mmCIF file with all atom_site columns, C-alpha atoms in Angstrom:
data_model
loop_
_atom_site.group_PDB
_atom_site.id
_atom_site.type_symbol
_atom_site.label_atom_id
_atom_site.label_alt_id
_atom_site.label_comp_id
_atom_site.label_asym_id
_atom_site.label_entity_id
_atom_site.label_seq_id
_atom_site.pdbx_PDB_ins_code
_atom_site.Cartn_x
_atom_site.Cartn_y
_atom_site.Cartn_z
_atom_site.occupancy
_atom_site.B_iso_or_equiv
_atom_site.pdbx_formal_charge
_atom_site.auth_seq_id
_atom_site.auth_comp_id
_atom_site.auth_asym_id
_atom_site.auth_atom_id
_atom_site.pdbx_PDB_model_num
ATOM 1   C CA . UNK A 1 1   ? -0.781 -23.872 4.910   1.00 73.00 ? 19  UNK A CA 1
ATOM 2   C CA . UNK A 1 2   ? 1.922  -23.129 2.702   1.00 77.00 ? 20  UNK A CA 1
ATOM 3   C CA . UNK A 1 3   ? 2.947  -19.024 1.766   1.00 78.00 ? 21  UNK A CA 1
ATOM 4   C CA . UNK A 1 4   ? 4.581  -18.341 -1.428  1.00 80.00 ? 22  UNK A CA 1
ATOM 5   C CA . UNK A 1 5   ? 5.998  -14.677 -1.561  1.00 78.00 ? 23  UNK A CA 1
ATOM 6   C CA . UNK A 1 6   ? 7.002  -13.239 -5.477  1.00 80.00 ? 24  UNK A CA 1
ATOM 7   C CA . UNK A 1 7   ? 9.013  -10.376 -5.922  1.00 75.00 ? 25  UNK A CA 1
ATOM 8   C CA . UNK A 1 8   ? 7.095  -10.047 -9.611  1.00 71.00 ? 26  UNK A CA 1
ATOM 9   C CA . UNK A 1 9   ? 3.438  -9.553  -10.248 1.00 69.00 ? 27  UNK A CA 1
ATOM 10  C CA . UNK A 1 10  ? 4.072  -12.414 -13.237 1.00 72.00 ? 28  UNK A CA 1
ATOM 11  C CA . UNK A 1 11  ? 4.701  -15.128 -9.864  1.00 74.00 ? 29  UNK A CA 1
ATOM 12  C CA . UNK A 1 12  ? 7.608  -15.815 -11.730 1.00 75.00 ? 30  UNK A CA 1
ATOM 13  C CA . UNK A 1 13  ? 10.710 -14.985 -9.340  1.00 74.00 ? 31  UNK A CA 1
ATOM 14  C CA . UNK A 1 14  ? 9.692  -17.056 -6.202  1.00 74.00 ? 32  UNK A CA 1
ATOM 15  C CA . UNK A 1 15  ? 11.090 -15.094 -2.865  1.00 73.00 ? 33  UNK A CA 1
ATOM 16  C CA . UNK A 1 16  ? 10.469 -17.001 -0.400  1.00 72.00 ? 34  UNK A CA 1
ATOM 17  C CA . UNK A 1 17  ? 7.919  -20.180 0.495   1.00 73.00 ? 35  UNK A CA 1
ATOM 18  C CA . UNK A 1 18  ? 6.926  -21.153 4.192   1.00 71.00 ? 36  UNK A CA 1
ATOM 19  C CA . UNK A 1 19  ? 4.022  -23.677 5.218   1.00 71.00 ? 37  UNK A CA 1
ATOM 20  C CA . UNK A 1 20  ? 3.185  -22.626 8.229   1.00 68.00 ? 38  UNK A CA 1
ATOM 21  C CA . UNK A 1 21  ? 0.561  -24.916 10.669  1.00 65.00 ? 39  UNK A CA 1
ATOM 22  C CA . UNK A 1 22  ? -1.933 -22.915 12.999  1.00 60.00 ? 40  UNK A CA 1
ATOM 23  C CA . UNK A 1 23  ? -4.092 -19.546 13.388  1.00 57.00 ? 41  UNK A CA 1
ATOM 24  C CA . UNK A 1 24  ? -3.332 -16.014 13.161  1.00 54.00 ? 42  UNK A CA 1
ATOM 25  C CA . UNK A 1 25  ? -0.993 -15.782 10.773  1.00 54.00 ? 43  UNK A CA 1
ATOM 26  C CA . UNK A 1 26  ? 1.940  -13.017 11.342  1.00 53.00 ? 44  UNK A CA 1
ATOM 27  C CA . UNK A 1 27  ? 3.598  -12.441 8.178   1.00 55.00 ? 45  UNK A CA 1
ATOM 28  C CA . UNK A 1 28  ? 6.706  -10.974 9.486   1.00 52.00 ? 46  UNK A CA 1
ATOM 29  C CA . UNK A 1 29  ? 7.727  -13.488 12.441  1.00 52.00 ? 47  UNK A CA 1
ATOM 30  C CA . UNK A 1 30  ? 6.847  -16.448 9.593   1.00 55.00 ? 48  UNK A CA 1
ATOM 31  C CA . UNK A 1 31  ? 9.301  -14.859 6.879   1.00 62.00 ? 49  UNK A CA 1
ATOM 32  C CA . UNK A 1 32  ? 11.664 -12.627 8.222   1.00 58.00 ? 50  UNK A CA 1
ATOM 33  C CA . UNK A 1 33  ? 14.238 -12.062 5.828   1.00 66.00 ? 51  UNK A CA 1
ATOM 34  C CA . UNK A 1 34  ? 11.402 -10.134 3.634   1.00 70.00 ? 52  UNK A CA 1
ATOM 35  C CA . UNK A 1 35  ? 13.129 -6.706  2.709   1.00 70.00 ? 53  UNK A CA 1
ATOM 36  C CA . UNK A 1 36  ? 11.545 -3.547  4.174   1.00 68.00 ? 54  UNK A CA 1
ATOM 37  C CA . UNK A 1 37  ? 9.536  -0.962  1.626   1.00 69.00 ? 55  UNK A CA 1
ATOM 38  C CA . UNK A 1 38  ? 8.603  -3.707  -0.559  1.00 74.00 ? 56  UNK A CA 1
ATOM 39  C CA . UNK A 1 39  ? 6.033  -4.937  -2.527  1.00 76.00 ? 57  UNK A CA 1
ATOM 40  C CA . UNK A 1 40  ? 5.756  -8.701  -2.109  1.00 77.00 ? 58  UNK A CA 1
ATOM 41  C CA . UNK A 1 41  ? 2.620  -11.269 -4.539  1.00 78.00 ? 59  UNK A CA 1
ATOM 42  C CA . UNK A 1 42  ? 1.234  -13.816 -2.044  1.00 82.00 ? 60  UNK A CA 1
ATOM 43  C CA . UNK A 1 43  ? -0.153 -17.145 -3.040  1.00 82.00 ? 61  UNK A CA 1
ATOM 44  C CA . UNK A 1 44  ? -1.451 -19.335 -0.083  1.00 81.00 ? 62  UNK A CA 1
ATOM 45  C CA . UNK A 1 45  ? -2.539 -23.226 -0.451  1.00 82.00 ? 63  UNK A CA 1
ATOM 46  C CA . UNK A 1 46  ? -3.871 -24.938 2.128   1.00 82.00 ? 64  UNK A CA 1
ATOM 47  C CA . UNK A 1 47  ? -2.582 -28.343 3.232   1.00 77.00 ? 65  UNK A CA 1
ATOM 48  C CA . UNK A 1 48  ? -5.019 -31.269 5.155   1.00 80.00 ? 66  UNK A CA 1
ATOM 49  C CA . UNK A 1 49  ? -3.010 -34.191 6.210   1.00 79.00 ? 67  UNK A CA 1
ATOM 50  C CA . UNK A 1 50  ? -1.170 -34.824 2.488   1.00 82.00 ? 68  UNK A CA 1
ATOM 51  C CA . UNK A 1 51  ? -3.317 -33.128 0.342   1.00 83.00 ? 69  UNK A CA 1
ATOM 52  C CA . UNK A 1 52  ? -2.365 -29.288 -0.860  1.00 79.00 ? 70  UNK A CA 1
ATOM 53  C CA . UNK A 1 53  ? -4.895 -26.920 -2.630  1.00 83.00 ? 71  UNK A CA 1
ATOM 54  C CA . UNK A 1 54  ? -4.406 -25.069 -5.475  1.00 84.00 ? 72  UNK A CA 1
ATOM 55  C CA . UNK A 1 55  ? -2.967 -22.171 -5.475  1.00 80.00 ? 73  UNK A CA 1
ATOM 56  C CA . UNK A 1 56  ? -4.856 -18.923 -4.226  1.00 77.00 ? 74  UNK A CA 1
ATOM 57  C CA . UNK A 1 57  ? -5.165 -16.093 -6.369  1.00 78.00 ? 75  UNK A CA 1
ATOM 58  C CA . UNK A 1 58  ? -2.359 -13.377 -6.216  1.00 77.00 ? 76  UNK A CA 1
ATOM 59  C CA . UNK A 1 59  ? -2.753 -11.068 -3.348  1.00 76.00 ? 77  UNK A CA 1
ATOM 60  C CA . UNK A 1 60  ? 0.160  -8.070  -2.908  1.00 74.00 ? 78  UNK A CA 1
ATOM 61  C CA . UNK A 1 61  ? 1.056  -7.140  0.399   1.00 73.00 ? 79  UNK A CA 1
ATOM 62  C CA . UNK A 1 62  ? 3.867  -4.295  1.486   1.00 71.00 ? 80  UNK A CA 1
ATOM 63  C CA . UNK A 1 63  ? 6.485  -4.242  3.697   1.00 70.00 ? 81  UNK A CA 1
ATOM 64  C CA . UNK A 1 64  ? 6.203  -1.621  6.193   1.00 65.00 ? 82  UNK A CA 1
ATOM 65  C CA . UNK A 1 65  ? 8.715  1.202   6.126   1.00 66.00 ? 83  UNK A CA 1
ATOM 66  C CA . UNK A 1 66  ? 10.963 2.408   8.784   1.00 62.00 ? 84  UNK A CA 1
ATOM 67  C CA . UNK A 1 67  ? 10.218 5.833   9.950   1.00 59.00 ? 85  UNK A CA 1
ATOM 68  C CA . UNK A 1 68  ? 12.743 8.563   8.545   1.00 57.00 ? 86  UNK A CA 1
ATOM 69  C CA . UNK A 1 69  ? 14.688 9.630   11.840  1.00 55.00 ? 87  UNK A CA 1
ATOM 70  C CA . UNK A 1 70  ? 15.986 13.029  12.214  1.00 50.00 ? 88  UNK A CA 1
ATOM 71  C CA . UNK A 1 71  ? 17.485 15.321  15.117  1.00 47.00 ? 89  UNK A CA 1
ATOM 72  C CA . UNK A 1 72  ? 13.466 16.709  15.042  1.00 54.00 ? 90  UNK A CA 1
ATOM 73  C CA . UNK A 1 73  ? 10.882 13.937  14.881  1.00 62.00 ? 91  UNK A CA 1
ATOM 74  C CA . UNK A 1 74  ? 9.886  11.049  13.074  1.00 76.00 ? 92  UNK A CA 1
ATOM 75  C CA . UNK A 1 75  ? 8.056  10.641  9.758   1.00 84.00 ? 93  UNK A CA 1
ATOM 76  C CA . UNK A 1 76  ? 6.988  7.549   8.398   1.00 85.00 ? 94  UNK A CA 1
ATOM 77  C CA . UNK A 1 77  ? 4.193  7.060   5.130   1.00 88.00 ? 95  UNK A CA 1
ATOM 78  C CA . UNK A 1 78  ? 1.884  4.161   4.799   1.00 85.00 ? 96  UNK A CA 1
ATOM 79  C CA . UNK A 1 79  ? -0.074 3.278   1.556   1.00 87.00 ? 97  UNK A CA 1
ATOM 80  C CA . UNK A 1 80  ? -2.681 1.056   0.974   1.00 85.00 ? 98  UNK A CA 1
ATOM 81  C CA . UNK A 1 81  ? -3.583 -1.201  -1.571  1.00 86.00 ? 99  UNK A CA 1
ATOM 82  C CA . UNK A 1 82  ? -0.680 -0.819  -3.448  1.00 86.00 ? 100 UNK A CA 1
ATOM 83  C CA . UNK A 1 83  ? -0.469 -1.911  -6.477  1.00 88.00 ? 101 UNK A CA 1
ATOM 84  C CA . UNK A 1 84  ? -4.241 -0.211  -6.912  1.00 90.00 ? 102 UNK A CA 1
ATOM 85  C CA . UNK A 1 85  ? -6.129 -0.055  -10.108 1.00 91.00 ? 103 UNK A CA 1
ATOM 86  C CA . UNK A 1 86  ? -7.546 2.968   -8.058  1.00 91.00 ? 104 UNK A CA 1
ATOM 87  C CA . UNK A 1 87  ? -6.682 4.990   -5.145  1.00 91.00 ? 105 UNK A CA 1
ATOM 88  C CA . UNK A 1 88  ? -4.254 4.168   -2.473  1.00 91.00 ? 106 UNK A CA 1
ATOM 89  C CA . UNK A 1 89  ? -4.885 5.079   1.116   1.00 88.00 ? 107 UNK A CA 1
ATOM 90  C CA . UNK A 1 90  ? -2.011 7.031   2.732   1.00 89.00 ? 108 UNK A CA 1
ATOM 91  C CA . UNK A 1 91  ? -1.316 7.822   6.170   1.00 86.00 ? 109 UNK A CA 1
ATOM 92  C CA . UNK A 1 92  ? 1.500  10.181  7.081   1.00 86.00 ? 110 UNK A CA 1
ATOM 93  C CA . UNK A 1 93  ? 2.793  8.871   10.205  1.00 82.00 ? 111 UNK A CA 1
ATOM 94  C CA . UNK A 1 94  ? 4.419  11.483  11.958  1.00 81.00 ? 112 UNK A CA 1
ATOM 95  C CA . UNK A 1 95  ? 5.498  12.734  15.857  1.00 74.00 ? 113 UNK A CA 1
ATOM 96  C CA . UNK A 1 96  ? 5.635  16.253  14.347  1.00 68.00 ? 114 UNK A CA 1
ATOM 97  C CA . UNK A 1 97  ? 2.134  18.143  15.192  1.00 75.00 ? 115 UNK A CA 1
ATOM 98  C CA . UNK A 1 98  ? 2.630  20.853  12.633  1.00 79.00 ? 116 UNK A CA 1
ATOM 99  C CA . UNK A 1 99  ? 1.181  20.458  8.927   1.00 87.00 ? 117 UNK A CA 1
ATOM 100 C CA . UNK A 1 100 ? 2.594  18.023  6.702   1.00 91.00 ? 118 UNK A CA 1
ATOM 101 C CA . UNK A 1 101 ? 3.439  18.611  3.064   1.00 94.00 ? 119 UNK A CA 1
ATOM 102 C CA . UNK A 1 102 ? 2.764  15.965  0.542   1.00 94.00 ? 120 UNK A CA 1
ATOM 103 C CA . UNK A 1 103 ? 3.391  15.615  -2.583  1.00 95.00 ? 121 UNK A CA 1
ATOM 104 C CA . UNK A 1 104 ? 2.997  13.103  -5.472  1.00 95.00 ? 122 UNK A CA 1
ATOM 105 C CA . UNK A 1 105 ? 5.833  12.405  -8.497  1.00 93.00 ? 123 UNK A CA 1
ATOM 106 C CA . UNK A 1 106 ? 5.395  10.535  -10.935 1.00 91.00 ? 124 UNK A CA 1
ATOM 107 C CA . UNK A 1 107 ? 8.451  8.502   -12.548 1.00 87.00 ? 125 UNK A CA 1
ATOM 108 C CA . UNK A 1 108 ? 10.013 11.667  -13.798 1.00 86.00 ? 126 UNK A CA 1
ATOM 109 C CA . UNK A 1 109 ? 9.772  13.535  -10.816 1.00 88.00 ? 127 UNK A CA 1
ATOM 110 C CA . UNK A 1 110 ? 6.956  15.815  -12.123 1.00 91.00 ? 128 UNK A CA 1
ATOM 111 C CA . UNK A 1 111 ? 5.028  17.430  -9.178  1.00 94.00 ? 129 UNK A CA 1
ATOM 112 C CA . UNK A 1 112 ? 1.160  15.550  -9.914  1.00 95.00 ? 130 UNK A CA 1
ATOM 113 C CA . UNK A 1 113 ? -0.360 17.334  -6.580  1.00 95.00 ? 131 UNK A CA 1
ATOM 114 C CA . UNK A 1 114 ? 0.685  18.552  -3.354  1.00 95.00 ? 132 UNK A CA 1
ATOM 115 C CA . UNK A 1 115 ? -1.038 18.844  -0.346  1.00 94.00 ? 133 UNK A CA 1
ATOM 116 C CA . UNK A 1 116 ? -0.836 20.273  3.553   1.00 94.00 ? 134 UNK A CA 1
ATOM 117 C CA . UNK A 1 117 ? -2.073 17.393  6.074   1.00 91.00 ? 135 UNK A CA 1
ATOM 118 C CA . UNK A 1 118 ? -2.000 16.860  10.010  1.00 87.00 ? 136 UNK A CA 1
ATOM 119 C CA . UNK A 1 119 ? -0.082 13.883  10.968  1.00 82.00 ? 137 UNK A CA 1
ATOM 120 C CA . UNK A 1 120 ? -1.717 10.335  11.341  1.00 80.00 ? 138 UNK A CA 1
ATOM 121 C CA . UNK A 1 121 ? -4.796 11.203  9.076   1.00 81.00 ? 139 UNK A CA 1
ATOM 122 C CA . UNK A 1 122 ? -6.209 8.812   6.064   1.00 84.00 ? 140 UNK A CA 1
ATOM 123 C CA . UNK A 1 123 ? -6.104 10.637  2.604   1.00 90.00 ? 141 UNK A CA 1
ATOM 124 C CA . UNK A 1 124 ? -7.305 9.048   -0.805  1.00 91.00 ? 142 UNK A CA 1
ATOM 125 C CA . UNK A 1 125 ? -4.824 9.602   -3.246  1.00 92.00 ? 143 UNK A CA 1
ATOM 126 C CA . UNK A 1 126 ? -4.813 8.695   -7.201  1.00 89.00 ? 144 UNK A CA 1
ATOM 127 C CA . UNK A 1 127 ? -8.134 8.583   -8.309  1.00 89.00 ? 145 UNK A CA 1
ATOM 128 C CA . UNK A 1 128 ? -7.266 10.603  -11.189 1.00 91.00 ? 146 UNK A CA 1
ATOM 129 C CA . UNK A 1 129 ? -3.425 9.683   -12.367 1.00 94.00 ? 147 UNK A CA 1
ATOM 130 C CA . UNK A 1 130 ? -3.113 7.113   -15.092 1.00 95.00 ? 148 UNK A CA 1
ATOM 131 C CA . UNK A 1 131 ? -1.064 3.990   -15.095 1.00 94.00 ? 149 UNK A CA 1
ATOM 132 C CA . UNK A 1 132 ? 2.210  4.389   -13.977 1.00 93.00 ? 150 UNK A CA 1
ATOM 133 C CA . UNK A 1 133 ? 5.146  4.404   -11.223 1.00 92.00 ? 151 UNK A CA 1
ATOM 134 C CA . UNK A 1 134 ? 5.215  7.362   -8.600  1.00 94.00 ? 152 UNK A CA 1
ATOM 135 C CA . UNK A 1 135 ? 6.621  8.858   -5.921  1.00 91.00 ? 153 UNK A CA 1
ATOM 136 C CA . UNK A 1 136 ? 4.785  9.899   -2.296  1.00 93.00 ? 154 UNK A CA 1
ATOM 137 C CA . UNK A 1 137 ? 7.328  12.430  -0.492  1.00 93.00 ? 155 UNK A CA 1
ATOM 138 C CA . UNK A 1 138 ? 6.499  14.044  2.724   1.00 91.00 ? 156 UNK A CA 1
ATOM 139 C CA . UNK A 1 139 ? 8.760  16.561  4.392   1.00 90.00 ? 157 UNK A CA 1
ATOM 140 C CA . UNK A 1 140 ? 7.559  18.111  8.349   1.00 86.00 ? 158 UNK A CA 1
ATOM 141 C CA . UNK A 1 141 ? 8.055  21.247  9.541   1.00 83.00 ? 159 UNK A CA 1
ATOM 142 C CA . UNK A 1 142 ? 11.604 20.524  10.854  1.00 81.00 ? 160 UNK A CA 1
ATOM 143 C CA . UNK A 1 143 ? 12.723 19.013  7.102   1.00 84.00 ? 161 UNK A CA 1
ATOM 144 C CA . UNK A 1 144 ? 12.425 15.893  7.779   1.00 85.00 ? 162 UNK A CA 1
ATOM 145 C CA . UNK A 1 145 ? 11.529 13.524  4.900   1.00 86.00 ? 163 UNK A CA 1
ATOM 146 C CA . UNK A 1 146 ? 10.384 10.476  4.231   1.00 88.00 ? 164 UNK A CA 1
ATOM 147 C CA . UNK A 1 147 ? 9.060  8.702   0.675   1.00 89.00 ? 165 UNK A CA 1
ATOM 148 C CA . UNK A 1 148 ? 7.350  5.470   -0.526  1.00 89.00 ? 166 UNK A CA 1
ATOM 149 C CA . UNK A 1 149 ? 6.590  4.497   -4.039  1.00 90.00 ? 167 UNK A CA 1
ATOM 150 C CA . UNK A 1 150 ? 3.331  3.688   -5.545  1.00 92.00 ? 168 UNK A CA 1
ATOM 151 C CA . UNK A 1 151 ? 2.427  1.256   -8.755  1.00 91.00 ? 169 UNK A CA 1
ATOM 152 C CA . UNK A 1 152 ? -1.030 2.475   -10.493 1.00 93.00 ? 170 UNK A CA 1
ATOM 153 C CA . UNK A 1 153 ? -2.609 -0.391  -12.474 1.00 90.00 ? 171 UNK A CA 1
ATOM 154 C CA . UNK A 1 154 ? -4.363 -0.190  -15.366 1.00 87.00 ? 172 UNK A CA 1
#
């Protein structure tokens, strides 16, 4: 298989390309140069002998964000799918057992929603948001903060 990683949705800026022969692909070990907290558009082509198939429809992957570290706990955000035309599934990963405040902000910094959640709970965000760029901010009881970006597509 050939994996082509683009850093734009129009598939014009090829970030990296790698050919892999085998099963059970683990992207992080294939392309160690991928940046954390970044969305990539990926196409895959099968190779059988000397024949290369056409590229697949692009799908997106978002590389993991390292947890924010503070003296009083760790905090991280996982969001998928991203970009999304509908709803984002968001998990706030935390070592803090108390409630975590989650805010969604638009590109201008306006608060679109606020809620309190337990750590490691799946929440749905964005069903009523218009297309655009958003920030999810999580703050635990010790003031440790983590953020991630969301892209709501048309």
